Amino acid sequence: MHKNLDFSDLLRLIDERSAAFRAAVAAAPDLDAQVPSCPEWTLFDLAQHLGDGRRSWAATVAAGPAATSRLIPEDAPPVPREREALVAWLAASMRDLLDALREAGPDRDCWTWWGASQSPQTSGAVARHQLQQVAVHTYDAQLALGAPEPLPEEAALDGVEDFLFTCCATTSAWPHEPAVVDYHATEGRSWRLWLSADGARVTRVPATAEGEEPDAPAADVSARGTAGELVLFLYGRIPVDALKADGDLRIFDLLFAWEPEG
């Protein structure tokens, strides 16, 4: 059974992905270029979102269990329009987040929005989810330049589980017929999502090669691809057609449309 990334690895990968994001901003011919995967945003808008969001999470992590919602720092500098200053502002935003996470360590209690999920409400879980936020938005920025790169494998493998545990798992009732959904990463990891009136729960399952039958009962629908492709699919960046999918594909549409309470 696979292990989660260590806290130090999460911080290292956040740093690496944020550097790749800044490189895309620095190389972009035009900061007003549209971001195809975030069609309402320009590259400048995406940079502002990434920087402001990381400063907000830095303040929230620093507050620890005293926070009752995500905090907005009152003394944050405004986002600059000039490219070189924008890149420096982004680097400072990420330093704030990484410094707050290092100071807190992985086990400190922290406010999060995913209280009813399978992810803990700790600074370590925040770091895990922040890695995916930065990794996916780096893909978005690269896509705006017409040169998207695959997500790093170790980040993506952790990212499939983080999304399922954090964004899918809930105690809110699934409002449709019960369903079982499998996600298979070609790197050799698999997960099963159970949807029922009791909510949505995720389990790791033994990986199966393409064409093999899993030990557990067959899923109603499954998706197979690289871990990076699965993460991009889960975040709505690529369509299900980009994966090998079998079964009742309508379930994926229902999942994307579902907004659990709480």
mmCIF file with all atom_site columns, N, CA and C in Angstrom, residues 133-200:
data_model
loop_
_atom_site.group_PDB
_atom_site.id
_atom_site.type_symbol
_atom_site.label_atom_id
_atom_site.label_alt_id
_atom_site.label_comp_id
_atom_site.label_asym_id
_atom_site.label_entity_id
_atom_site.label_seq_id
_atom_site.pdbx_PDB_ins_code
_atom_site.Cartn_x
_atom_site.Cartn_y
_atom_site.Cartn_z
_atom_site.occupancy
_atom_site.B_iso_or_equiv
_atom_site.pdbx_formal_charge
_atom_site.auth_seq_id
_atom_site.auth_comp_id
_atom_site.auth_asym_id
_atom_site.auth_atom_id
_atom_site.pdbx_PDB_model_num
ATOM 1   N N  . GLN A 1 133 ? -3.276  22.763 -5.859  1.00 0.00 ? 133 GLN A N  1
ATOM 2   C CA . GLN A 1 133 ? -3.706  24.059 -6.369  1.00 0.00 ? 133 GLN A CA 1
ATOM 3   C C  . GLN A 1 133 ? -2.616  24.710 -7.219  1.00 0.00 ? 133 GLN A C  1
ATOM 4   N N  . VAL A 1 134 ? -1.401  24.681 -6.701  1.00 0.00 ? 134 VAL A N  1
ATOM 5   C CA . VAL A 1 134 ? -0.291  25.302 -7.427  1.00 0.00 ? 134 VAL A CA 1
ATOM 6   C C  . VAL A 1 134 ? 0.048   24.505 -8.683  1.00 0.00 ? 134 VAL A C  1
ATOM 7   N N  . ALA A 1 135 ? 0.017   23.181 -8.593  1.00 0.00 ? 135 ALA A N  1
ATOM 8   C CA . ALA A 1 135 ? 0.368   22.344 -9.747  1.00 0.00 ? 135 ALA A CA 1
ATOM 9   C C  . ALA A 1 135 ? -0.634  22.521 -10.879 1.00 0.00 ? 135 ALA A C  1
ATOM 10  N N  . VAL A 1 136 ? -1.917  22.519 -10.555 1.00 0.00 ? 136 VAL A N  1
ATOM 11  C CA . VAL A 1 136 ? -2.934  22.654 -11.602 1.00 0.00 ? 136 VAL A CA 1
ATOM 12  C C  . VAL A 1 136 ? -2.905  24.057 -12.202 1.00 0.00 ? 136 VAL A C  1
ATOM 13  N N  . HIS A 1 137 ? -2.719  25.075 -11.380 1.00 0.00 ? 137 HIS A N  1
ATOM 14  C CA . HIS A 1 137 ? -2.664  26.434 -11.929 1.00 0.00 ? 137 HIS A CA 1
ATOM 15  C C  . HIS A 1 137 ? -1.379  26.669 -12.728 1.00 0.00 ? 137 HIS A C  1
ATOM 16  N N  . THR A 1 138 ? -0.329  25.944 -12.402 1.00 0.00 ? 138 THR A N  1
ATOM 17  C CA . THR A 1 138 ? 0.865   26.021 -13.243 1.00 0.00 ? 138 THR A CA 1
ATOM 18  C C  . THR A 1 138 ? 0.567   25.439 -14.620 1.00 0.00 ? 138 THR A C  1
ATOM 19  N N  . TYR A 1 139 ? -0.155  24.333 -14.652 1.00 0.00 ? 139 TYR A N  1
ATOM 20  C CA . TYR A 1 139 ? -0.607  23.778 -15.935 1.00 0.00 ? 139 TYR A CA 1
ATOM 21  C C  . TYR A 1 139 ? -1.447  24.815 -16.686 1.00 0.00 ? 139 TYR A C  1
ATOM 22  N N  . ASP A 1 140 ? -2.359  25.486 -15.983 1.00 0.00 ? 140 ASP A N  1
ATOM 23  C CA . ASP A 1 140 ? -3.189  26.511 -16.612 1.00 0.00 ? 140 ASP A CA 1
ATOM 24  C C  . ASP A 1 140 ? -2.329  27.602 -17.254 1.00 0.00 ? 140 ASP A C  1
ATOM 25  N N  . ALA A 1 141 ? -1.324  28.062 -16.507 1.00 0.00 ? 141 ALA A N  1
ATOM 26  C CA . ALA A 1 141 ? -0.458  29.128 -17.016 1.00 0.00 ? 141 ALA A CA 1
ATOM 27  C C  . ALA A 1 141 ? 0.326   28.651 -18.240 1.00 0.00 ? 141 ALA A C  1
ATOM 28  N N  . GLN A 1 142 ? 0.832   27.443 -18.182 1.00 0.00 ? 142 GLN A N  1
ATOM 29  C CA . GLN A 1 142 ? 1.566   26.894 -19.317 1.00 0.00 ? 142 GLN A CA 1
ATOM 30  C C  . GLN A 1 142 ? 0.654   26.713 -20.525 1.00 0.00 ? 142 GLN A C  1
ATOM 31  N N  . LEU A 1 143 ? -0.592  26.322 -20.264 1.00 0.00 ? 143 LEU A N  1
ATOM 32  C CA . LEU A 1 143 ? -1.552  26.172 -21.354 1.00 0.00 ? 143 LEU A CA 1
ATOM 33  C C  . LEU A 1 143 ? -1.820  27.498 -22.041 1.00 0.00 ? 143 LEU A C  1
ATOM 34  N N  . ALA A 1 144 ? -1.835  28.579 -21.265 1.00 0.00 ? 144 ALA A N  1
ATOM 35  C CA . ALA A 1 144 ? -2.045  29.909 -21.842 1.00 0.00 ? 144 ALA A CA 1
ATOM 36  C C  . ALA A 1 144 ? -0.913  30.287 -22.792 1.00 0.00 ? 144 ALA A C  1
ATOM 37  N N  . LEU A 1 145 ? 0.267   29.707 -22.569 1.00 0.00 ? 145 LEU A N  1
ATOM 38  C CA . LEU A 1 145 ? 1.408   29.939 -23.453 1.00 0.00 ? 145 LEU A CA 1
ATOM 39  C C  . LEU A 1 145 ? 1.442   28.963 -24.619 1.00 0.00 ? 145 LEU A C  1
ATOM 40  N N  . GLY A 1 146 ? 0.530   28.002 -24.605 1.00 0.00 ? 146 GLY A N  1
ATOM 41  C CA . GLY A 1 146 ? 0.510   26.983 -25.652 1.00 0.00 ? 146 GLY A CA 1
ATOM 42  C C  . GLY A 1 146 ? 1.534   25.893 -25.454 1.00 0.00 ? 146 GLY A C  1
ATOM 43  N N  . ALA A 1 147 ? 2.070   25.765 -24.223 1.00 0.00 ? 147 ALA A N  1
ATOM 44  C CA . ALA A 1 147 ? 3.119   24.772 -23.968 1.00 0.00 ? 147 ALA A CA 1
ATOM 45  C C  . ALA A 1 147 ? 2.896   24.079 -22.631 1.00 0.00 ? 147 ALA A C  1
ATOM 46  N N  . PRO A 1 148 ? 1.726   23.414 -22.455 1.00 0.00 ? 148 PRO A N  1
ATOM 47  C CA . PRO A 1 148 ? 1.482   22.747 -21.171 1.00 0.00 ? 148 PRO A CA 1
ATOM 48  C C  . PRO A 1 148 ? 2.392   21.535 -20.989 1.00 0.00 ? 148 PRO A C  1
ATOM 49  N N  . GLU A 1 149 ? 2.867   21.340 -19.772 1.00 0.00 ? 149 GLU A N  1
ATOM 50  C CA . GLU A 1 149 ? 3.719   20.198 -19.452 1.00 0.00 ? 149 GLU A CA 1
ATOM 51  C C  . GLU A 1 149 ? 2.959   19.237 -18.543 1.00 0.00 ? 149 GLU A C  1
ATOM 52  N N  . PRO A 1 150 ? 3.267   17.946 -18.599 1.00 0.00 ? 150 PRO A N  1
ATOM 53  C CA . PRO A 1 150 ? 2.608   17.001 -17.691 1.00 0.00 ? 150 PRO A CA 1
ATOM 54  C C  . PRO A 1 150 ? 2.901   17.361 -16.242 1.00 0.00 ? 150 PRO A C  1
ATOM 55  N N  . LEU A 1 151 ? 1.966   17.072 -15.375 1.00 0.00 ? 151 LEU A N  1
ATOM 56  C CA . LEU A 1 151 ? 2.209   17.274 -13.946 1.00 0.00 ? 151 LEU A CA 1
ATOM 57  C C  . LEU A 1 151 ? 3.300   16.312 -13.488 1.00 0.00 ? 151 LEU A C  1
ATOM 58  N N  . PRO A 1 152 ? 4.185   16.746 -12.593 1.00 0.00 ? 152 PRO A N  1
ATOM 59  C CA . PRO A 1 152 ? 5.206   15.827 -12.079 1.00 0.00 ? 152 PRO A CA 1
ATOM 60  C C  . PRO A 1 152 ? 4.557   14.591 -11.465 1.00 0.00 ? 152 PRO A C  1
ATOM 61  N N  . GLU A 1 153 ? 5.132   13.426 -11.731 1.00 0.00 ? 153 GLU A N  1
ATOM 62  C CA . GLU A 1 153 ? 4.478   12.175 -11.345 1.00 0.00 ? 153 GLU A CA 1
ATOM 63  C C  . GLU A 1 153 ? 4.208   12.087 -9.844  1.00 0.00 ? 153 GLU A C  1
ATOM 64  N N  . GLU A 1 154 ? 5.181   12.438 -9.009  1.00 0.00 ? 154 GLU A N  1
ATOM 65  C CA . GLU A 1 154 ? 4.972   12.270 -7.565  1.00 0.00 ? 154 GLU A CA 1
ATOM 66  C C  . GLU A 1 154 ? 3.890   13.206 -7.050  1.00 0.00 ? 154 GLU A C  1
ATOM 67  N N  . ALA A 1 155 ? 3.809   14.406 -7.616  1.00 0.00 ? 155 ALA A N  1
ATOM 68  C CA . ALA A 1 155 ? 2.745   15.329 -7.224  1.00 0.00 ? 155 ALA A CA 1
ATOM 69  C C  . ALA A 1 155 ? 1.398   14.811 -7.704  1.00 0.00 ? 155 ALA A C  1
ATOM 70  N N  . ALA A 1 156 ? 1.352   14.290 -8.919  1.00 0.00 ? 156 ALA A N  1
ATOM 71  C CA . ALA A 1 156 ? 0.089   13.824 -9.481  1.00 0.00 ? 156 ALA A CA 1
ATOM 72  C C  . ALA A 1 156 ? -0.437  12.594 -8.754  1.00 0.00 ? 156 ALA A C  1
ATOM 73  N N  . LEU A 1 157 ? 0.433   11.657 -8.419  1.00 0.00 ? 157 LEU A N  1
ATOM 74  C CA . LEU A 1 157 ? -0.014  10.467 -7.697  1.00 0.00 ? 157 LEU A CA 1
ATOM 75  C C  . LEU A 1 157 ? -0.641  10.844 -6.363  1.00 0.00 ? 157 LEU A C  1
ATOM 76  N N  . ASP A 1 158 ? -0.028  11.800 -5.674  1.00 0.00 ? 158 ASP A N  1
ATOM 77  C CA . ASP A 1 158 ? -0.611  12.275 -4.421  1.00 0.00 ? 158 ASP A CA 1
ATOM 78  C C  . ASP A 1 158 ? -1.878  13.077 -4.692  1.00 0.00 ? 158 ASP A C  1
ATOM 79  N N  . GLY A 1 159 ? -1.922  13.709 -5.855  1.00 0.00 ? 159 GLY A N  1
ATOM 80  C CA . GLY A 1 159 ? -3.032  14.593 -6.172  1.00 0.00 ? 159 GLY A CA 1
ATOM 81  C C  . GLY A 1 159 ? -4.342  13.880 -6.423  1.00 0.00 ? 159 GLY A C  1
ATOM 82  N N  . VAL A 1 160 ? -4.298  12.690 -7.004  1.00 0.00 ? 160 VAL A N  1
ATOM 83  C CA . VAL A 1 160 ? -5.540  11.943 -7.218  1.00 0.00 ? 160 VAL A CA 1
ATOM 84  C C  . VAL A 1 160 ? -6.201  11.666 -5.875  1.00 0.00 ? 160 VAL A C  1
ATOM 85  N N  . GLU A 1 161 ? -5.405  11.146 -4.943  1.00 0.00 ? 161 GLU A N  1
ATOM 86  C CA . GLU A 1 161 ? -5.975  10.818 -3.637  1.00 0.00 ? 161 GLU A CA 1
ATOM 87  C C  . GLU A 1 161 ? -6.394  12.081 -2.886  1.00 0.00 ? 161 GLU A C  1
ATOM 88  N N  . ASP A 1 162 ? -5.589  13.131 -2.968  1.00 0.00 ? 162 ASP A N  1
ATOM 89  C CA . ASP A 1 162 ? -5.964  14.361 -2.273  1.00 0.00 ? 162 ASP A CA 1
ATOM 90  C C  . ASP A 1 162 ? -7.303  14.869 -2.766  1.00 0.00 ? 162 ASP A C  1
ATOM 91  N N  . PHE A 1 163 ? -7.522  14.866 -4.082  1.00 0.00 ? 163 PHE A N  1
ATOM 92  C CA . PHE A 1 163 ? -8.794  15.356 -4.609  1.00 0.00 ? 163 PHE A CA 1
ATOM 93  C C  . PHE A 1 163 ? -9.941  14.484 -4.125  1.00 0.00 ? 163 PHE A C  1
ATOM 94  N N  . LEU A 1 164 ? -9.774  13.164 -4.213  1.00 0.00 ? 164 LEU A N  1
ATOM 95  C CA . LEU A 1 164 ? -10.856 12.270 -3.807  1.00 0.00 ? 164 LEU A CA 1
ATOM 96  C C  . LEU A 1 164 ? -11.152 12.395 -2.321  1.00 0.00 ? 164 LEU A C  1
ATOM 97  N N  . PHE A 1 165 ? -10.100 12.423 -1.490  1.00 0.00 ? 165 PHE A N  1
ATOM 98  C CA . PHE A 1 165 ? -10.287 12.514 -0.044  1.00 0.00 ? 165 PHE A CA 1
ATOM 99  C C  . PHE A 1 165 ? -10.839 13.876 0.375   1.00 0.00 ? 165 PHE A C  1
ATOM 100 N N  . THR A 1 166 ? -10.379 14.940 -0.288  1.00 0.00 ? 166 THR A N  1
ATOM 101 C CA . THR A 1 166 ? -10.697 16.302 0.139   1.00 0.00 ? 166 THR A CA 1
ATOM 102 C C  . THR A 1 166 ? -11.943 16.856 -0.535  1.00 0.00 ? 166 THR A C  1
ATOM 103 N N  . CYS A 1 167 ? -12.063 16.660 -1.833  1.00 0.00 ? 167 CYS A N  1
ATOM 104 C CA . CYS A 1 167 ? -13.129 17.307 -2.608  1.00 0.00 ? 167 CYS A CA 1
ATOM 105 C C  . CYS A 1 167 ? -14.324 16.410 -2.888  1.00 0.00 ? 167 CYS A C  1
ATOM 106 N N  . CYS A 1 168 ? -14.151 15.095 -2.791  1.00 0.00 ? 168 CYS A N  1
ATOM 107 C CA . CYS A 1 168 ? -15.255 14.174 -3.073  1.00 0.00 ? 168 CYS A CA 1
ATOM 108 C C  . CYS A 1 168 ? -15.859 13.579 -1.812  1.00 0.00 ? 168 CYS A C  1
ATOM 109 N N  . ALA A 1 169 ? -15.019 13.146 -0.886  1.00 0.00 ? 169 ALA A N  1
ATOM 110 C CA . ALA A 1 169 ? -15.525 12.487 0.321   1.00 0.00 ? 169 ALA A CA 1
ATOM 111 C C  . ALA A 1 169 ? -16.359 13.455 1.153   1.00 0.00 ? 169 ALA A C  1
ATOM 112 N N  . THR A 1 170 ? -17.529 13.011 1.550   1.00 0.00 ? 170 THR A N  1
ATOM 113 C CA . THR A 1 170 ? -18.437 13.860 2.314   1.00 0.00 ? 170 THR A CA 1
ATOM 114 C C  . THR A 1 170 ? -19.459 12.991 3.027   1.00 0.00 ? 170 THR A C  1
ATOM 115 N N  . THR A 1 171 ? -20.080 13.531 4.058   1.00 0.00 ? 171 THR A N  1
ATOM 116 C CA . THR A 1 171 ? -21.166 12.841 4.736   1.00 0.00 ? 171 THR A CA 1
ATOM 117 C C  . THR A 1 171 ? -22.527 13.268 4.196   1.00 0.00 ? 171 THR A C  1
ATOM 118 N N  . SER A 1 172 ? -22.529 14.199 3.239   1.00 0.00 ? 172 SER A N  1
ATOM 119 C CA . SER A 1 172 ? -23.783 14.600 2.603   1.00 0.00 ? 172 SER A CA 1
ATOM 120 C C  . SER A 1 172 ? -24.293 13.472 1.711   1.00 0.00 ? 172 SER A C  1
ATOM 121 N N  . ALA A 1 173 ? -25.600 13.257 1.715   1.00 0.00 ? 173 ALA A N  1
ATOM 122 C CA . ALA A 1 173 ? -26.178 12.153 0.951   1.00 0.00 ? 173 ALA A CA 1
ATOM 123 C C  . ALA A 1 173 ? -25.999 12.366 -0.553  1.00 0.00 ? 173 ALA A C  1
ATOM 124 N N  . TRP A 1 174 ? -25.594 11.312 -1.234  1.00 0.00 ? 174 TRP A N  1
ATOM 125 C CA . TRP A 1 174 ? -25.553 11.302 -2.703  1.00 0.00 ? 174 TRP A CA 1
ATOM 126 C C  . TRP A 1 174 ? -27.001 11.263 -3.193  1.00 0.00 ? 174 TRP A C  1
ATOM 127 N N  . PRO A 1 175 ? -27.422 12.249 -4.011  1.00 0.00 ? 175 PRO A N  1
ATOM 128 C CA . PRO A 1 175 ? -28.853 12.369 -4.328  1.00 0.00 ? 175 PRO A CA 1
ATOM 129 C C  . PRO A 1 175 ? -29.325 11.502 -5.486  1.00 0.00 ? 175 PRO A C  1
ATOM 130 N N  . HIS A 1 176 ? -28.508 10.551 -5.909  1.00 0.00 ? 176 HIS A N  1
ATOM 131 C CA . HIS A 1 176 ? -28.857 9.703  -7.044  1.00 0.00 ? 176 HIS A CA 1
ATOM 132 C C  . HIS A 1 176 ? -28.773 8.234  -6.623  1.00 0.00 ? 176 HIS A C  1
ATOM 133 N N  . GLU A 1 177 ? -28.955 7.347  -7.579  1.00 0.00 ? 177 GLU A N  1
ATOM 134 C CA . GLU A 1 177 ? -28.812 5.927  -7.303  1.00 0.00 ? 177 GLU A CA 1
ATOM 135 C C  . GLU A 1 177 ? -27.392 5.644  -6.787  1.00 0.00 ? 177 GLU A C  1
ATOM 136 N N  . PRO A 1 178 ? -27.244 4.743  -5.804  1.00 0.00 ? 178 PRO A N  1
ATOM 137 C CA . PRO A 1 178 ? -25.894 4.410  -5.333  1.00 0.00 ? 178 PRO A CA 1
ATOM 138 C C  . PRO A 1 178 ? -24.994 3.995  -6.503  1.00 0.00 ? 178 PRO A C  1
ATOM 139 N N  . ALA A 1 179 ? -23.730 4.358  -6.398  1.00 0.00 ? 179 ALA A N  1
ATOM 140 C CA . ALA A 1 179 ? -22.798 4.064  -7.490  1.00 0.00 ? 179 ALA A CA 1
ATOM 141 C C  . ALA A 1 179 ? -21.398 3.823  -6.931  1.00 0.00 ? 179 ALA A C  1
ATOM 142 N N  . VAL A 1 180 ? -20.626 3.092  -7.693  1.00 0.00 ? 180 VAL A N  1
ATOM 143 C CA . VAL A 1 180 ? -19.230 2.814  -7.355  1.00 0.00 ? 180 VAL A CA 1
ATOM 144 C C  . VAL A 1 180 ? -18.375 3.272  -8.528  1.00 0.00 ? 180 VAL A C  1
ATOM 145 N N  . VAL A 1 181 ? -17.367 4.092  -8.230  1.00 0.00 ? 181 VAL A N  1
ATOM 146 C CA . VAL A 1 181 ? -16.505 4.678  -9.259  1.00 0.00 ? 181 VAL A CA 1
ATOM 147 C C  . VAL A 1 181 ? -15.060 4.298  -8.969  1.00 0.00 ? 181 VAL A C  1
ATOM 148 N N  . ASP A 1 182 ? -14.371 3.778  -9.966  1.00 0.00 ? 182 ASP A N  1
ATOM 149 C CA . ASP A 1 182 ? -12.954 3.437  -9.816  1.00 0.00 ? 182 ASP A CA 1
ATOM 150 C C  . ASP A 1 182 ? -12.088 4.393  -10.623 1.00 0.00 ? 182 ASP A C  1
ATOM 151 N N  . TYR A 1 183 ? -10.938 4.732  -10.042 1.00 0.00 ? 183 TYR A N  1
ATOM 152 C CA . TYR A 1 183 ? -9.927  5.544  -10.724 1.00 0.00 ? 183 TYR A CA 1
ATOM 153 C C  . TYR A 1 183 ? -8.624  4.746  -10.715 1.00 0.00 ? 183 TYR A C  1
ATOM 154 N N  . HIS A 1 184 ? -8.064  4.500  -11.886 1.00 0.00 ? 184 HIS A N  1
ATOM 155 C CA . HIS A 1 184 ? -6.850  3.695  -12.009 1.00 0.00 ? 184 HIS A CA 1
ATOM 156 C C  . HIS A 1 184 ? -5.735  4.539  -12.625 1.00 0.00 ? 184 HIS A C  1
ATOM 157 N N  . ALA A 1 185 ? -4.652  4.729  -11.898 1.00 0.00 ? 185 ALA A N  1
ATOM 158 C CA . ALA A 1 185 ? -3.471  5.402  -12.444 1.00 0.00 ? 185 ALA A CA 1
ATOM 159 C C  . ALA A 1 185 ? -2.571  4.349  -13.083 1.00 0.00 ? 185 ALA A C  1
ATOM 160 N N  . THR A 1 186 ? -2.106  4.613  -14.260 1.00 0.00 ? 186 THR A N  1
ATOM 161 C CA . THR A 1 186 ? -1.263  3.640  -14.955 1.00 0.00 ? 186 THR A CA 1
ATOM 162 C C  . THR A 1 186 ? 0.065   3.421  -14.242 1.00 0.00 ? 186 THR A C  1
ATOM 163 N N  . GLU A 1 187 ? 0.420   4.320  -13.324 1.00 0.00 ? 187 GLU A N  1
ATOM 164 C CA . GLU A 1 187 ? 1.644   4.134  -12.541 1.00 0.00 ? 187 GLU A CA 1
ATOM 165 C C  . GLU A 1 187 ? 1.484   3.040  -11.478 1.00 0.00 ? 187 GLU A C  1
ATOM 166 N N  . GLY A 1 188 ? 0.254   2.519  -11.305 1.00 0.00 ? 188 GLY A N  1
ATOM 167 C CA . GLY A 1 188 ? 0.082   1.388  -10.406 1.00 0.00 ? 188 GLY A CA 1
ATOM 168 C C  . GLY A 1 188 ? -0.664  1.669  -9.112  1.00 0.00 ? 188 GLY A C  1
ATOM 169 N N  . ARG A 1 189 ? -1.529  2.666  -9.104  1.00 0.00 ? 189 ARG A N  1
ATOM 170 C CA . ARG A 1 189 ? -2.352  2.929  -7.928  1.00 0.00 ? 189 ARG A CA 1
ATOM 171 C C  . ARG A 1 189 ? -3.810  3.068  -8.352  1.00 0.00 ? 189 ARG A C  1
ATOM 172 N N  . SER A 1 190 ? -4.708  2.649  -7.470  1.00 0.00 ? 190 SER A N  1
ATOM 173 C CA . SER A 1 190 ? -6.133  2.702  -7.776  1.00 0.00 ? 190 SER A CA 1
ATOM 174 C C  . SER A 1 190 ? -6.915  3.115  -6.541  1.00 0.00 ? 190 SER A C  1
ATOM 175 N N  . TRP A 1 191 ? -8.058  3.748  -6.781  1.00 0.00 ? 191 TRP A N  1
ATOM 176 C CA . TRP A 1 191 ? -8.946  4.205  -5.719  1.00 0.00 ? 191 TRP A CA 1
ATOM 177 C C  . TRP A 1 191 ? -10.386 3.887  -6.092  1.00 0.00 ? 191 TRP A C  1
ATOM 178 N N  . ARG A 1 192 ? -11.212 3.658  -5.082  1.00 0.00 ? 192 ARG A N  1
ATOM 179 C CA . ARG A 1 192 ? -12.639 3.403  -5.299  1.00 0.00 ? 192 ARG A CA 1
ATOM 180 C C  . ARG A 1 192 ? -13.452 4.424  -4.523  1.00 0.00 ? 192 ARG A C  1
ATOM 181 N N  . LEU A 1 193 ? -14.417 5.039  -5.200  1.00 0.00 ? 193 LEU A N  1
ATOM 182 C CA . LEU A 1 193 ? -15.325 6.022  -4.615  1.00 0.00 ? 193 LEU A CA 1
ATOM 183 C C  . LEU A 1 193 ? -16.704 5.389  -4.511  1.00 0.00 ? 193 LEU A C  1
ATOM 184 N N  . TRP A 1 194 ? -17.214 5.320  -3.279  1.00 0.00 ? 194 TRP A N  1
ATOM 185 C CA . TRP A 1 194 ? -18.537 4.758  -3.016  1.00 0.00 ? 194 TRP A CA 1
ATOM 186 C C  . TRP A 1 194 ? -19.516 5.912  -2.809  1.00 0.00 ? 194 TRP A C  1
ATOM 187 N N  . LEU A 1 195 ? -20.606 5.936  -3.573  1.00 0.00 ? 195 LEU A N  1
ATOM 188 C CA . LEU A 1 195 ? -21.601 6.997  -3.496  1.00 0.00 ? 195 LEU A CA 1
ATOM 189 C C  . LEU A 1 195 ? -22.933 6.404  -3.053  1.00 0.00 ? 195 LEU A C  1
ATOM 190 N N  . SER A 1 196 ? -23.511 6.947  -1.963  1.00 0.00 ? 196 SER A N  1
ATOM 191 C CA . SER A 1 196 ? -24.751 6.394  -1.434  1.00 0.00 ? 196 SER A CA 1
ATOM 192 C C  . SER A 1 196 ? -25.453 7.450  -0.595  1.00 0.00 ? 196 SER A C  1
ATOM 193 N N  . ALA A 1 197 ? -26.558 7.054  0.003   1.00 0.00 ? 197 ALA A N  1
ATOM 194 C CA . ALA A 1 197 ? -27.296 7.962  0.886   1.00 0.00 ? 197 ALA A CA 1
ATOM 195 C C  . ALA A 1 197 ? -26.483 8.338  2.114   1.00 0.00 ? 197 ALA A C  1
ATOM 196 N N  . ASP A 1 198 ? -25.450 7.562  2.419   1.00 0.00 ? 198 ASP A N  1
ATOM 197 C CA . ASP A 1 198 ? -24.569 7.870  3.554   1.00 0.00 ? 198 ASP A CA 1
ATOM 198 C C  . ASP A 1 198 ? -23.484 8.873  3.186   1.00 0.00 ? 198 ASP A C  1
ATOM 199 N N  . GLY A 1 199 ? -23.406 9.223  1.918   1.00 0.00 ? 199 GLY A N  1
ATOM 200 C CA . GLY A 1 199 ? -22.392 10.178 1.468   1.00 0.00 ? 199 GLY A CA 1
ATOM 201 C C  . GLY A 1 199 ? -21.459 9.578  0.446   1.00 0.00 ? 199 GLY A C  1
ATOM 202 N N  . ALA A 1 200 ? -20.231 10.063 0.441   1.00 0.00 ? 200 ALA A N  1
ATOM 203 C CA . ALA A 1 200 ? -19.204 9.600  -0.490  1.00 0.00 ? 200 ALA A CA 1
ATOM 204 C C  . ALA A 1 200 ? -17.955 9.258  0.303   1.00 0.00 ? 200 ALA A C  1
#
